[in-house]
Structures are given as structure tokens and as C-alpha cells.
PDB file of C-alpha atoms in Angstrom:
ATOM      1  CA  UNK A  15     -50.965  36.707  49.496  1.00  0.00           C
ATOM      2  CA  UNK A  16     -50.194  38.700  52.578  1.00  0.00           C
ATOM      3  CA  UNK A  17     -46.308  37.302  53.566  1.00  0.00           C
ATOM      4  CA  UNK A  18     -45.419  41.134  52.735  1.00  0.00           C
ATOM      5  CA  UNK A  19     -47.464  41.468  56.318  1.00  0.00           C
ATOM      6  CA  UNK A  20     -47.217  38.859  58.490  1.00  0.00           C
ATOM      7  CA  UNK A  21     -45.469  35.254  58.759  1.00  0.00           C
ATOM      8  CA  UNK A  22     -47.700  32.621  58.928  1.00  0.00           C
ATOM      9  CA  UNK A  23     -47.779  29.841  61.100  1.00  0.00           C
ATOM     10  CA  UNK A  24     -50.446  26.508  61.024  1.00  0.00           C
ATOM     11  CA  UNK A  25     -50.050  24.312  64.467  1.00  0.00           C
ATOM     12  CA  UNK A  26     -53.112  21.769  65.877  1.00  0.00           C
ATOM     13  CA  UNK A  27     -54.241  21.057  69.358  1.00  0.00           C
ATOM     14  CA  UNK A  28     -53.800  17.118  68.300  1.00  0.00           C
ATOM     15  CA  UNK A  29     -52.104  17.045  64.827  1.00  0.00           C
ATOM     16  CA  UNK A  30     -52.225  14.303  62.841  1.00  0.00           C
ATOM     17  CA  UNK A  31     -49.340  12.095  61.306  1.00  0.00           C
ATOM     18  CA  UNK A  32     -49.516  13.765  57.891  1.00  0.00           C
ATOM     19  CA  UNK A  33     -51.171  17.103  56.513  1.00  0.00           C
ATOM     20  CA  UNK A  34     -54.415  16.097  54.899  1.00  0.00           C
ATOM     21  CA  UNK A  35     -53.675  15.054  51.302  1.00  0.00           C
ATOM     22  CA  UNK A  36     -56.971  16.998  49.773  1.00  0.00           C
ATOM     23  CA  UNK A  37     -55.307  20.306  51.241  1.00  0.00           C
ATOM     24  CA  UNK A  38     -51.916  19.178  49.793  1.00  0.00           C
ATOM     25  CA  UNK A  39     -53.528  18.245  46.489  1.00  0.00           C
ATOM     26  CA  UNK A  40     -55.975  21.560  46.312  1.00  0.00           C
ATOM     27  CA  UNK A  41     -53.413  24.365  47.869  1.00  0.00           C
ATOM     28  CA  UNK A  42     -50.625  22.598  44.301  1.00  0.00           C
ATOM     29  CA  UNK A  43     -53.895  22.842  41.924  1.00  0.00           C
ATOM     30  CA  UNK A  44     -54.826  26.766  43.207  1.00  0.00           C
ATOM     31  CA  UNK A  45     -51.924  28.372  44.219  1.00  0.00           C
ATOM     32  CA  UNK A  46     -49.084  26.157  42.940  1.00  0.00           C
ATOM     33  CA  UNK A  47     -47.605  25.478  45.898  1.00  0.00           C
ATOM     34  CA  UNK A  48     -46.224  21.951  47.241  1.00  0.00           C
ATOM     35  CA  UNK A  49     -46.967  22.167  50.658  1.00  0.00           C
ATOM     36  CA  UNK A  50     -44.460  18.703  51.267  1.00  0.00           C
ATOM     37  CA  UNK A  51     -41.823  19.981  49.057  1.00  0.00           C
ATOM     38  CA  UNK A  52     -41.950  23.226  50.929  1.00  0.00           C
ATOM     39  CA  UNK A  53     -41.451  21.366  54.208  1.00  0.00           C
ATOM     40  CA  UNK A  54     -44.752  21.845  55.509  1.00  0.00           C
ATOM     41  CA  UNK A  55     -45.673  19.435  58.372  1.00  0.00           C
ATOM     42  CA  UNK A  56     -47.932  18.983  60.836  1.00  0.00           C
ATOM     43  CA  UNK A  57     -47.178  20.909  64.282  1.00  0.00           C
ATOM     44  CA  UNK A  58     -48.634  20.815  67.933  1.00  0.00           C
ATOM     45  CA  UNK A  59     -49.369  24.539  69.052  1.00  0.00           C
ATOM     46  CA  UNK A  60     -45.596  24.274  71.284  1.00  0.00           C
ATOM     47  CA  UNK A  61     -44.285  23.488  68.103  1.00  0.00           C
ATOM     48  CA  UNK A  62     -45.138  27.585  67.417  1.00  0.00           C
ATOM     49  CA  UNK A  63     -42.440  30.603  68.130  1.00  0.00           C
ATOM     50  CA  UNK A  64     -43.945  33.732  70.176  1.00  0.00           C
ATOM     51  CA  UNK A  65     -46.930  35.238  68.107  1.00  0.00           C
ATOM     52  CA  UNK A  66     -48.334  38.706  68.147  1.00  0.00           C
ATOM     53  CA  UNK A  67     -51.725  37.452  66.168  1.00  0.00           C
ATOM     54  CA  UNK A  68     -53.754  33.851  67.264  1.00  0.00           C
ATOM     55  CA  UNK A  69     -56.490  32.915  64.452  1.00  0.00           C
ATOM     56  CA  UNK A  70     -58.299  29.922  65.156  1.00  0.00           C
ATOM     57  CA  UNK A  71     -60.565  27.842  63.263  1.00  0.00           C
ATOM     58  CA  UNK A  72     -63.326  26.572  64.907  1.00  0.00           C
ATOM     59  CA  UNK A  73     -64.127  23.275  63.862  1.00  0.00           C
ATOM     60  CA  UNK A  74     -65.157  22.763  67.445  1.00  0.00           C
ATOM     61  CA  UNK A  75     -62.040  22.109  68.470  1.00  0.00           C
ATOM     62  CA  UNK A  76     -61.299  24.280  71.988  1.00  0.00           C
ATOM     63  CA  UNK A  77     -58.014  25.850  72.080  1.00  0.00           C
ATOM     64  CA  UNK A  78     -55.774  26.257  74.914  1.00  0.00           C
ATOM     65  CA  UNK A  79     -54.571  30.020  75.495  1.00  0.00           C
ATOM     66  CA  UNK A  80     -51.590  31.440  73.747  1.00  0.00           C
ATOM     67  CA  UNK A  81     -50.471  34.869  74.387  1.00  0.00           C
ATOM     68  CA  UNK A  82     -51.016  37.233  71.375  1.00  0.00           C
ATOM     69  CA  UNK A  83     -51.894  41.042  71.077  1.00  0.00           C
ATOM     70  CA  UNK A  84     -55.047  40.403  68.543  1.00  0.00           C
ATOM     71  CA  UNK A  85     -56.881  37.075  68.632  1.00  0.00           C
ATOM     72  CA  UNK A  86     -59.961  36.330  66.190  1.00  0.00           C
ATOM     73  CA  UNK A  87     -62.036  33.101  65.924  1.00  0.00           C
ATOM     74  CA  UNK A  88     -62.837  32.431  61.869  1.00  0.00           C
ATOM     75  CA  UNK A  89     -65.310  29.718  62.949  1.00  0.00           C
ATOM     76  CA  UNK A  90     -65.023  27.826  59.633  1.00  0.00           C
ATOM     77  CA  UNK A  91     -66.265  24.290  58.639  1.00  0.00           C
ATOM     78  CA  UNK A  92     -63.625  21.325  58.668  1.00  0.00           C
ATOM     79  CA  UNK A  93     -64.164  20.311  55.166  1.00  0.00           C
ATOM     80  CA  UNK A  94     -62.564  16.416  55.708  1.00  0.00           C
ATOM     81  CA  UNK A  95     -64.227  14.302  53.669  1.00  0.00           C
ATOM     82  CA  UNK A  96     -66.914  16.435  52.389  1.00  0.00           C
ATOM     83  CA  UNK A  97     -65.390  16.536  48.966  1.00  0.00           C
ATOM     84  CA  UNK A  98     -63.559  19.224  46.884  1.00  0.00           C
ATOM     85  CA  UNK A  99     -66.720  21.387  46.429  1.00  0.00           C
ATOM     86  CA  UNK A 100     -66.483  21.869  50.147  1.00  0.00           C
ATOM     87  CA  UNK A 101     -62.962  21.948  50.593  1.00  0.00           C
ATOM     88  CA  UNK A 102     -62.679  24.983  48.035  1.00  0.00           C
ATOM     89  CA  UNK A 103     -65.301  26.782  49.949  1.00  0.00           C
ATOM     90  CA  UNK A 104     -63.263  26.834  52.957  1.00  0.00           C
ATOM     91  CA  UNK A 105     -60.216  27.598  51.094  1.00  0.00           C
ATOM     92  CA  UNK A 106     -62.043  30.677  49.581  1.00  0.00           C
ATOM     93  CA  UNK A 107     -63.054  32.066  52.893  1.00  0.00           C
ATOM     94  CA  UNK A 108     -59.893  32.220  54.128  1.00  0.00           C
ATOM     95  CA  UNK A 109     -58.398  33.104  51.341  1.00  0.00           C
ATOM     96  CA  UNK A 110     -60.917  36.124  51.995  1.00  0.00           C
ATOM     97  CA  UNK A 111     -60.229  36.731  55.565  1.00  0.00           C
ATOM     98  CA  UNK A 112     -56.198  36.321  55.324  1.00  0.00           C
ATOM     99  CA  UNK A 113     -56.807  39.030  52.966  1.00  0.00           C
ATOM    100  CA  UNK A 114     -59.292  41.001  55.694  1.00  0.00           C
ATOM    101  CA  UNK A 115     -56.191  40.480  57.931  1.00  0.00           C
ATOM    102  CA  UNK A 116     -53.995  41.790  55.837  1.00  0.00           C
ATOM    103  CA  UNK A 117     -55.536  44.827  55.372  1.00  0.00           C
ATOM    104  CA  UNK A 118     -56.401  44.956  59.342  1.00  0.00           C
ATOM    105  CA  UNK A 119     -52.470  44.436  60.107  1.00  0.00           C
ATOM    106  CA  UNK A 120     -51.521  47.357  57.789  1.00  0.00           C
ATOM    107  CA  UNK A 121     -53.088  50.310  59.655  1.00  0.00           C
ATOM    108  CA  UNK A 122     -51.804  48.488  62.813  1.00  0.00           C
ATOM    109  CA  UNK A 123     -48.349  48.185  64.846  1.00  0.00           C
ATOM    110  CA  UNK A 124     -48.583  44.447  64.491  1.00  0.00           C
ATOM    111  CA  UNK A 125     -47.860  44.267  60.658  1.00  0.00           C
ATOM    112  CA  UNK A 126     -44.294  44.877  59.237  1.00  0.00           C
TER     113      UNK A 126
END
């Protein structure tokens, strides 16, 4: 979607044991990706090399500082347990913005 950009990176404040399985399940059934056999894990934000770009979620969560060039807040719903209708909603909209970003990074020094 945009890894002709930018690397991606996904890290948590307190990350949990295992990835939540509706993401796993949902990213396979979109996108056909298997986020386990991929290696995908869950990270703490130290777990993270240097970054140019910090997104963060929202969810209420507050995030400690992390040095970056551009930094955005997407502010989006956590969708656990609120079913796939839900869960596909918030995968749209960031489908959408990583696609905003994208285009943002392009006309930018930050992107490739």
C-alpha cells in the first residue's frame, strides 16, 4: 500500500502477549497477509529503531514522546470486541489515512 514510501513500524505503550486474533484473522481475509507467518509480534515502543514519522492512535491511550520530524494523532476507535463490522471500519480509515500519508510523504524529504 505505501512500503514504496515509508517502512512501517506497529509498537504499544503496554503490548499484549499476542496480536489480537480479529486483526490477524481480518488483515489474512482483506489483504492476504498472515501477520504470524510474517513474524509480526507485539512490540513495546523501545522495541522501535529511530523514526522520522510518529502516528498514534488514540484509543485514549497517552503516549510517551519519541523523537520524529512529523507526528500526527489519527484518533481512531479501538475496535476490541465490538465485532467485525467495527473492526473493518477502523481498518478502512486507516487504510485511508496510510494512503493520505503516503501521498503527504511524497512531496516531502521524509519519504524515499
Amino acid at each position: 500500500m505505501a512500503s514504496d514510501v515509508f517502512d512501517s513500524y506497529s509498537a504499544g505503550t503496554t503490548p499484549k502477549r499476542t496480536i489480537n486474533p480479529d486483526a490477524v484473522r481480518l488483515v489474512k481475509e482483506r489483504y492476504g497477509i498472515d501477520m504470524l507467518a510474517n513474524g509480526q509480534h507485539n512490540k513495546a515502543l523501545t522495541d522501535l529503531p529511530q523514526v522520522d514519522v510518529v502516528i498514534t492512535m488514540g484509543c485514549g491511550v497517552q503516549c510517551p514522546s519519541l523523537p520524529a520530524q512529523m507526528r500526527q494523532d489519527w484518533g481512531l476507535d479501538d475496535p476490541t470486541g465490538l465485532g467485525d463490522d467495527k473492526f473493518n471500519q477502523v481498518i478502512d480509515q486507516l487504510e485511508e489515512r496510510v494512503k493520505e500519508l503516503k501521498e503527504a510523504l511524497q512531496t516531502t524529504k521524509l519519504g524515499r
